[in-house]
PDB file of C-alpha atoms in Angstrom:
ATOM      1  CA  MET Z 164      16.897 141.443 -92.653  1.00  0.00           C
ATOM      2  CA  SER Z 165      19.946 141.821 -90.442  1.00  0.00           C
ATOM      3  CA  ASP Z 166      21.690 145.103 -89.788  1.00  0.00           C
ATOM      4  CA  ASP Z 167      25.037 144.881 -91.602  1.00  0.00           C
ATOM      5  CA  LYS Z 168      26.638 146.645 -88.649  1.00  0.00           C
ATOM      6  CA  ASP Z 169      25.822 143.743 -86.328  1.00  0.00           C
ATOM      7  CA  ILE Z 170      28.964 142.059 -85.008  1.00  0.00           C
ATOM      8  CA  THR Z 171      28.787 138.344 -84.218  1.00  0.00           C
ATOM      9  CA  VAL Z 172      31.773 136.297 -83.068  1.00  0.00           C
ATOM     10  CA  VAL Z 173      32.027 132.568 -83.682  1.00  0.00           C
ATOM     11  CA  HIS Z 174      34.806 130.727 -81.845  1.00  0.00           C
ATOM     12  CA  VAL Z 175      35.606 127.359 -83.430  1.00  0.00           C
ATOM     13  CA  MET Z 176      37.390 125.253 -80.838  1.00  0.00           C
ATOM     14  CA  ARG Z 177      39.338 122.059 -81.337  1.00  0.00           C
ATOM     15  CA  HIS Z 178      38.584 119.426 -78.677  1.00  0.00           C
ATOM     16  CA  GLY Z 179      41.017 118.565 -75.895  1.00  0.00           C
ATOM     17  CA  GLU Z 180      43.379 115.610 -75.630  1.00  0.00           C
ATOM     18  CA  VAL Z 181      41.821 112.173 -76.087  1.00  0.00           C
ATOM     19  CA  GLU Z 182      42.488 108.957 -74.168  1.00  0.00           C
ATOM     20  CA  ASN Z 183      44.076 106.876 -76.939  1.00  0.00           C
ATOM     21  CA  PRO Z 184      46.813 104.605 -75.581  1.00  0.00           C
ATOM     22  CA  ASP Z 185      47.107 102.581 -78.803  1.00  0.00           C
ATOM     23  CA  GLY Z 186      47.710 105.687 -80.903  1.00  0.00           C
ATOM     24  CA  VAL Z 187      45.148 104.875 -83.595  1.00  0.00           C
ATOM     25  CA  LEU Z 188      43.657 107.348 -86.025  1.00  0.00           C
ATOM     26  CA  TYR Z 189      40.178 107.448 -84.479  1.00  0.00           C
ATOM     27  CA  GLY Z 190      38.564 109.752 -87.025  1.00  0.00           C
ATOM     28  CA  ARG Z 191      34.791 109.472 -86.814  1.00  0.00           C
ATOM     29  CA  ARG Z 192      34.825 106.375 -84.617  1.00  0.00           C
ATOM     30  CA  THR Z 193      32.824 106.544 -81.432  1.00  0.00           C
ATOM     31  CA  GLY Z 194      34.063 105.522 -78.015  1.00  0.00           C
ATOM     32  CA  TYR Z 195      36.987 107.935 -77.744  1.00  0.00           C
ATOM     33  CA  HIS Z 196      36.730 110.212 -74.739  1.00  0.00           C
ATOM     34  CA  LEU Z 197      38.820 113.025 -73.316  1.00  0.00           C
ATOM     35  CA  SER Z 198      41.767 112.065 -71.149  1.00  0.00           C
ATOM     36  CA  GLU Z 199      42.172 113.659 -67.730  1.00  0.00           C
ATOM     37  CA  LEU Z 200      44.473 116.206 -69.377  1.00  0.00           C
ATOM     38  CA  GLY Z 201      41.841 116.808 -72.052  1.00  0.00           C
ATOM     39  CA  ARG Z 202      39.258 117.561 -69.364  1.00  0.00           C
ATOM     40  CA  GLN Z 203      41.664 120.031 -67.821  1.00  0.00           C
ATOM     41  CA  MET Z 204      42.011 121.693 -71.233  1.00  0.00           C
ATOM     42  CA  ALA Z 205      38.230 121.922 -71.597  1.00  0.00           C
ATOM     43  CA  ASP Z 206      37.911 123.486 -68.142  1.00  0.00           C
ATOM     44  CA  ARG Z 207      40.689 125.943 -68.904  1.00  0.00           C
ATOM     45  CA  VAL Z 208      39.000 127.194 -72.053  1.00  0.00           C
ATOM     46  CA  ALA Z 209      35.674 127.410 -70.253  1.00  0.00           C
ATOM     47  CA  GLU Z 210      37.334 129.654 -67.673  1.00  0.00           C
ATOM     48  CA  HIS Z 211      38.933 131.693 -70.444  1.00  0.00           C
ATOM     49  CA  LEU Z 212      35.560 132.279 -72.078  1.00  0.00           C
ATOM     50  CA  ALA Z 213      33.555 132.752 -68.863  1.00  0.00           C
ATOM     51  CA  GLY Z 214      33.332 136.508 -69.251  1.00  0.00           C
ATOM     52  CA  ARG Z 215      32.397 136.470 -72.933  1.00  0.00           C
ATOM     53  CA  ASP Z 216      28.932 137.195 -74.315  1.00  0.00           C
ATOM     54  CA  ILE Z 217      28.336 133.596 -75.409  1.00  0.00           C
ATOM     55  CA  THR Z 218      24.711 132.707 -76.172  1.00  0.00           C
ATOM     56  CA  HIS Z 219      25.121 129.523 -78.237  1.00  0.00           C
ATOM     57  CA  VAL Z 220      27.353 126.453 -77.810  1.00  0.00           C
ATOM     58  CA  VAL Z 221      27.371 123.600 -80.325  1.00  0.00           C
ATOM     59  CA  SER Z 222      29.640 120.670 -81.130  1.00  0.00           C
ATOM     60  CA  SER Z 223      29.956 117.628 -83.341  1.00  0.00           C
ATOM     61  CA  SER Z 224      28.315 114.471 -82.004  1.00  0.00           C
ATOM     62  CA  LEU Z 225      31.624 112.722 -81.246  1.00  0.00           C
ATOM     63  CA  GLU Z 226      32.248 112.206 -77.540  1.00  0.00           C
ATOM     64  CA  ARG Z 227      35.510 114.143 -77.413  1.00  0.00           C
ATOM     65  CA  ALA Z 228      33.815 117.224 -78.869  1.00  0.00           C
ATOM     66  CA  GLN Z 229      30.753 116.964 -76.639  1.00  0.00           C
ATOM     67  CA  GLU Z 230      32.925 116.572 -73.541  1.00  0.00           C
ATOM     68  CA  THR Z 231      35.012 119.605 -74.529  1.00  0.00           C
ATOM     69  CA  ALA Z 232      31.970 121.781 -75.159  1.00  0.00           C
ATOM     70  CA  GLY Z 233      30.152 120.744 -71.970  1.00  0.00           C
ATOM     71  CA  PRO Z 234      32.021 122.980 -69.483  1.00  0.00           C
ATOM     72  CA  ILE Z 235      31.587 126.007 -71.748  1.00  0.00           C
ATOM     73  CA  ALA Z 236      27.846 125.485 -72.093  1.00  0.00           C
ATOM     74  CA  LYS Z 237      27.514 124.886 -68.344  1.00  0.00           C
ATOM     75  CA  SER Z 238      29.422 128.016 -67.377  1.00  0.00           C
ATOM     76  CA  HIS Z 239      27.019 130.128 -69.475  1.00  0.00           C
ATOM     77  CA  GLY Z 240      23.864 128.277 -68.424  1.00  0.00           C
ATOM     78  CA  LEU Z 241      23.263 127.027 -71.979  1.00  0.00           C
ATOM     79  CA  THR Z 242      22.040 123.779 -73.513  1.00  0.00           C
ATOM     80  CA  LEU Z 243      24.686 122.130 -75.676  1.00  0.00           C
ATOM     81  CA  ASP Z 244      23.492 121.733 -79.268  1.00  0.00           C
ATOM     82  CA  THR Z 245      24.835 119.252 -81.821  1.00  0.00           C
ATOM     83  CA  ASP Z 246      25.671 119.943 -85.474  1.00  0.00           C
ATOM     84  CA  ASP Z 247      27.255 117.069 -87.400  1.00  0.00           C
ATOM     85  CA  ARG Z 248      28.564 119.469 -90.013  1.00  0.00           C
ATOM     86  CA  LEU Z 249      31.271 120.026 -87.389  1.00  0.00           C
ATOM     87  CA  ILE Z 250      32.327 116.360 -87.438  1.00  0.00           C
ATOM     88  CA  GLU Z 251      35.814 115.082 -88.157  1.00  0.00           C
ATOM     89  CA  ALA Z 252      36.824 114.496 -91.772  1.00  0.00           C
ATOM     90  CA  ALA Z 253      36.296 110.964 -93.062  1.00  0.00           C
ATOM     91  CA  ASN Z 254      39.542 109.039 -93.555  1.00  0.00           C
ATOM     92  CA  VAL Z 255      40.254 105.574 -94.976  1.00  0.00           C
ATOM     93  CA  PHE Z 256      42.946 105.044 -92.305  1.00  0.00           C
ATOM     94  CA  GLU Z 257      40.486 105.161 -89.378  1.00  0.00           C
ATOM     95  CA  GLY Z 258      41.280 102.455 -86.841  1.00  0.00           C
ATOM     96  CA  LYS Z 259      44.889 102.153 -87.966  1.00  0.00           C
ATOM     97  CA  THR Z 260      48.091 103.450 -86.425  1.00  0.00           C
ATOM     98  CA  PHE Z 261      49.737 106.211 -88.381  1.00  0.00           C
ATOM     99  CA  GLY Z 262      53.046 106.983 -86.695  1.00  0.00           C
ATOM    100  CA  VAL Z 263      56.469 107.857 -88.042  1.00  0.00           C
ATOM    101  CA  GLY Z 264      58.282 104.728 -89.221  1.00  0.00           C
ATOM    102  CA  ASP Z 265      55.465 102.408 -88.255  1.00  0.00           C
ATOM    103  CA  GLY Z 266      51.755 101.875 -88.848  1.00  0.00           C
ATOM    104  CA  ALA Z 267      49.622 101.963 -91.978  1.00  0.00           C
ATOM    105  CA  LEU Z 268      52.091 103.662 -94.298  1.00  0.00           C
ATOM    106  CA  ARG Z 269      54.482 100.694 -94.151  1.00  0.00           C
ATOM    107  CA  LYS Z 270      51.944  98.542 -96.036  1.00  0.00           C
ATOM    108  CA  PRO Z 271      52.058  98.830 -99.849  1.00  0.00           C
ATOM    109  CA  ALA Z 272      48.317  98.067-100.030  1.00  0.00           C
ATOM    110  CA  ASN Z 273      47.647 101.457 -98.454  1.00  0.00           C
ATOM    111  CA  TRP Z 274      49.796 103.469-100.871  1.00  0.00           C
ATOM    112  CA  LYS Z 275      46.971 103.704-103.407  1.00  0.00           C
ATOM    113  CA  HIS Z 276      45.207 106.060-101.003  1.00  0.00           C
ATOM    114  CA  LEU Z 277      48.079 108.544-101.197  1.00  0.00           C
ATOM    115  CA  THR Z 278      47.976 109.264-104.938  1.00  0.00           C
ATOM    116  CA  ASN Z 279      46.291 112.668-104.840  1.00  0.00           C
ATOM    117  CA  PRO Z 280      47.096 115.030-101.948  1.00  0.00           C
ATOM    118  CA  PHE Z 281      45.122 117.842-103.584  1.00  0.00           C
ATOM    119  CA  ARG Z 282      41.668 116.231-103.160  1.00  0.00           C
ATOM    120  CA  PRO Z 283      42.775 114.313-100.941  1.00  0.00           C
ATOM    121  CA  SER Z 284      42.610 110.691-102.100  1.00  0.00           C
ATOM    122  CA  TRP Z 285      42.657 109.255 -98.552  1.00  0.00           C
ATOM    123  CA  GLY Z 286      39.492 110.874 -97.305  1.00  0.00           C
ATOM    124  CA  GLU Z 287      36.753 113.478 -97.504  1.00  0.00           C
ATOM    125  CA  PRO Z 288      37.429 116.070-100.222  1.00  0.00           C
ATOM    126  CA  TYR Z 289      38.603 119.411 -98.905  1.00  0.00           C
ATOM    127  CA  VAL Z 290      35.854 121.230-100.835  1.00  0.00           C
ATOM    128  CA  ASP Z 291      33.201 119.149 -99.098  1.00  0.00           C
ATOM    129  CA  GLN Z 292      34.688 120.069 -95.722  1.00  0.00           C
ATOM    130  CA  VAL Z 293      34.541 123.774 -96.632  1.00  0.00           C
ATOM    131  CA  VAL Z 294      30.876 123.527 -97.618  1.00  0.00           C
ATOM    132  CA  ARG Z 295      29.723 121.815 -94.437  1.00  0.00           C
ATOM    133  CA  MET Z 296      31.917 123.869 -92.096  1.00  0.00           C
ATOM    134  CA  MET Z 297      30.775 127.154 -93.648  1.00  0.00           C
ATOM    135  CA  GLY Z 298      27.216 125.938 -93.170  1.00  0.00           C
ATOM    136  CA  ALA Z 299      27.913 125.235 -89.508  1.00  0.00           C
ATOM    137  CA  LEU Z 300      29.602 128.625 -88.993  1.00  0.00           C
ATOM    138  CA  ASN Z 301      26.709 130.467 -90.602  1.00  0.00           C
ATOM    139  CA  ALA Z 302      24.167 128.543 -88.529  1.00  0.00           C
ATOM    140  CA  ALA Z 303      26.074 129.418 -85.341  1.00  0.00           C
ATOM    141  CA  LYS Z 304      26.286 133.054 -86.408  1.00  0.00           C
ATOM    142  CA  ASP Z 305      22.529 133.179 -86.988  1.00  0.00           C
ATOM    143  CA  ALA Z 306      21.826 131.510 -83.634  1.00  0.00           C
ATOM    144  CA  ALA Z 307      24.033 134.017 -81.754  1.00  0.00           C
ATOM    145  CA  ARG Z 308      23.548 137.093 -83.918  1.00  0.00           C
ATOM    146  CA  GLY Z 309      24.896 140.168 -82.160  1.00  0.00           C
ATOM    147  CA  HIS Z 310      26.587 137.992 -79.517  1.00  0.00           C
ATOM    148  CA  GLU Z 311      29.113 135.119 -79.514  1.00  0.00           C
ATOM    149  CA  ALA Z 312      28.970 131.393 -80.245  1.00  0.00           C
ATOM    150  CA  VAL Z 313      31.311 128.471 -79.642  1.00  0.00           C
ATOM    151  CA  CYS Z 314      31.511 125.533 -82.066  1.00  0.00           C
ATOM    152  CA  VAL Z 315      33.631 122.539 -80.999  1.00  0.00           C
ATOM    153  CA  SER Z 316      35.057 120.629 -83.930  1.00  0.00           C
ATOM    154  CA  HIS Z 317      38.192 118.836 -85.089  1.00  0.00           C
ATOM    155  CA  GLN Z 318      41.609 119.866 -86.370  1.00  0.00           C
ATOM    156  CA  LEU Z 319      41.398 119.221 -90.105  1.00  0.00           C
ATOM    157  CA  PRO Z 320      37.953 120.721 -90.797  1.00  0.00           C
ATOM    158  CA  ILE Z 321      38.840 123.776 -88.710  1.00  0.00           C
ATOM    159  CA  TRP Z 322      42.094 124.323 -90.586  1.00  0.00           C
ATOM    160  CA  ILE Z 323      40.445 123.793 -93.947  1.00  0.00           C
ATOM    161  CA  VAL Z 324      37.657 126.305 -93.354  1.00  0.00           C
ATOM    162  CA  ARG Z 325      40.160 128.822 -92.004  1.00  0.00           C
ATOM    163  CA  SER Z 326      42.341 128.312 -95.075  1.00  0.00           C
ATOM    164  CA  PHE Z 327      39.321 128.893 -97.317  1.00  0.00           C
ATOM    165  CA  VAL Z 328      38.322 132.085 -95.521  1.00  0.00           C
ATOM    166  CA  GLU Z 329      41.899 133.386 -95.608  1.00  0.00           C
ATOM    167  CA  ARG Z 330      42.148 132.446 -99.322  1.00  0.00           C
ATOM    168  CA  ARG Z 331      44.930 129.933 -98.970  1.00  0.00           C
ATOM    169  CA  ARG Z 332      45.187 126.693-100.927  1.00  0.00           C
ATOM    170  CA  LEU Z 333      43.379 123.826 -99.236  1.00  0.00           C
ATOM    171  CA  TRP Z 334      46.069 121.170 -99.700  1.00  0.00           C
ATOM    172  CA  HIS Z 335      48.856 121.603 -97.151  1.00  0.00           C
ATOM    173  CA  ASP Z 336      51.502 120.035 -94.930  1.00  0.00           C
ATOM    174  CA  PRO Z 337      49.638 118.709 -91.843  1.00  0.00           C
ATOM    175  CA  ARG Z 338      52.634 119.577 -89.677  1.00  0.00           C
ATOM    176  CA  ARG Z 339      52.016 123.261 -90.368  1.00  0.00           C
ATOM    177  CA  ARG Z 340      48.401 123.454 -89.229  1.00  0.00           C
ATOM    178  CA  GLN Z 341      47.929 126.178 -86.636  1.00  0.00           C
ATOM    179  CA  CYS Z 342      45.213 124.382 -84.735  1.00  0.00           C
ATOM    180  CA  THR Z 343      46.528 122.780 -81.570  1.00  0.00           C
ATOM    181  CA  LEU Z 344      44.436 120.949 -78.989  1.00  0.00           C
ATOM    182  CA  ALA Z 345      41.825 123.151 -77.258  1.00  0.00           C
ATOM    183  CA  SER Z 346      42.708 126.107 -79.468  1.00  0.00           C
ATOM    184  CA  LEU Z 347      40.237 128.758 -80.626  1.00  0.00           C
ATOM    185  CA  THR Z 348      39.973 129.889 -84.231  1.00  0.00           C
ATOM    186  CA  THR Z 349      37.741 132.943 -84.068  1.00  0.00           C
ATOM    187  CA  PHE Z 350      35.668 134.270 -86.947  1.00  0.00           C
ATOM    188  CA  THR Z 351      34.176 137.749 -86.580  1.00  0.00           C
ATOM    189  CA  PHE Z 352      31.136 138.539 -88.706  1.00  0.00           C
ATOM    190  CA  GLN Z 353      29.805 141.941 -89.621  1.00  0.00           C
ATOM    191  CA  GLY Z 354      26.279 141.152 -90.618  1.00  0.00           C
ATOM    192  CA  ASP Z 355      26.693 137.984 -92.670  1.00  0.00           C
ATOM    193  CA  ARG Z 356      30.244 138.680 -93.822  1.00  0.00           C
ATOM    194  CA  ILE Z 357      33.417 137.436 -92.141  1.00  0.00           C
ATOM    195  CA  VAL Z 358      35.655 140.449 -91.546  1.00  0.00           C
ATOM    196  CA  SER Z 359      38.463 138.917 -89.501  1.00  0.00           C
ATOM    197  CA  VAL Z 360      39.957 135.662 -88.276  1.00  0.00           C
ATOM    198  CA  GLY Z 361      41.867 135.262 -85.024  1.00  0.00           C
ATOM    199  CA  TYR Z 362      43.632 132.407 -83.286  1.00  0.00           C
ATOM    200  CA  SER Z 363      44.476 131.738 -79.633  1.00  0.00           C
ATOM    201  CA  GLU Z 364      45.622 128.878 -77.394  1.00  0.00           C
ATOM    202  CA  PRO Z 365      44.182 129.364 -73.886  1.00  0.00           C
ATOM    203  CA  ALA Z 366      45.434 125.924 -72.787  1.00  0.00           C
ATOM    204  CA  ARG Z 367      48.793 125.986 -74.544  1.00  0.00           C
ATOM    205  CA  ASP Z 368      50.756 125.207 -71.366  1.00  0.00           C
ATOM    206  CA  LEU Z 369      48.798 121.957 -71.023  1.00  0.00           C
ATOM    207  CA  VAL Z 370      49.445 120.721 -74.572  1.00  0.00           C
ATOM    208  CA  PRO Z 371      52.216 118.069 -74.912  1.00  0.00           C
ATOM    209  CA  ALA Z 372      55.173 119.553 -76.809  1.00  0.00           C
ATOM    210  CA  HIS Z 373      55.010 117.015 -79.664  1.00  0.00           C
ATOM    211  CA  LEU Z 374      51.407 118.075 -80.428  1.00  0.00           C
ATOM    212  CA  LEU Z 375      52.077 121.804 -80.779  1.00  0.00           C
ATOM    213  CA  ALA Z 376      51.951 123.319 -84.242  1.00  0.00           C
ATOM    214  CA  GLY Z 377      55.271 122.917 -86.043  1.00  0.00           C
ATOM    215  CA  ALA Z 378      56.616 120.271 -83.667  1.00  0.00           C
ATOM    216  CA  LYS Z 379      58.771 117.558 -85.177  1.00  0.00           C
ATOM    217  CA  PRO Z 380      57.086 114.113 -85.326  1.00  0.00           C
ATOM    218  CA  VAL Z 381      58.235 111.606 -82.739  1.00  0.00           C
ATOM    219  CA  LYS Z 382      58.214 107.881 -83.440  1.00  0.00           C
ATOM    220  CA  GLY Z 383      55.304 106.261 -81.623  1.00  0.00           C
ATOM    221  CA  LYS Z 384      53.694 109.687 -80.983  1.00  0.00           C
ATOM    222  CA  SER Z 385      51.906 110.513 -84.201  1.00  0.00           C
ATOM    223  CA  LYS Z 386      50.123 113.835 -84.456  1.00  0.00           C
ATOM    224  CA  ALA Z 387      47.671 112.324 -86.911  1.00  0.00           C
ATOM    225  CA  PHE Z 388      45.482 110.611 -84.334  1.00  0.00           C
ATOM    226  CA  GLY Z 389      44.995 113.744 -82.272  1.00  0.00           C
ATOM    227  CA  ALA Z 390      42.472 115.145 -84.705  1.00  0.00           C
TER     228      ALA Z 390
END
């Protein structure tokens, strides 16, 4: 049985920028790697975390997450583990463009997927994301008990599990997610209970302005594909 005074910190990181010249919603598709800027973001966060007591690094199996987590694991002399509970949310629009004034939403055949924003009707239910992400957080906490862990995941699942922990509604305006590229959403556990949630952006100066939280959408530069 764990000592309920034990403090364990789990940093959940969103991956860095992805090479995606066609601007498609890549979702769970393989073959999407970090751009040069994305690699700089990963290195920046690894430097930021270099002095932390990190004993466990894990990511989803998608290339962009693995490539983001790699420098962190290397800097701490750790093997990178994989947990597919950290994977991106499933979405029926994968492989399609999803920009402002263009892309999939212009086609009436796709409107049927937009009927229920509360579930949501276009992809993996929010409740399912909470269940798997909480499982991943707890597994990371157990692996690093008394120390710190880093989990590299994707924007929507990170925002959803944070919303659940902070007791906010799960349905939301995607433009208001506080989860920019290479950001850290940090969960502090006392024993097995989350006692605080923090947020930081160690690579903020590297993030393109239109991808920052609260930025206005720009035609041809959708935020949706940067998940």
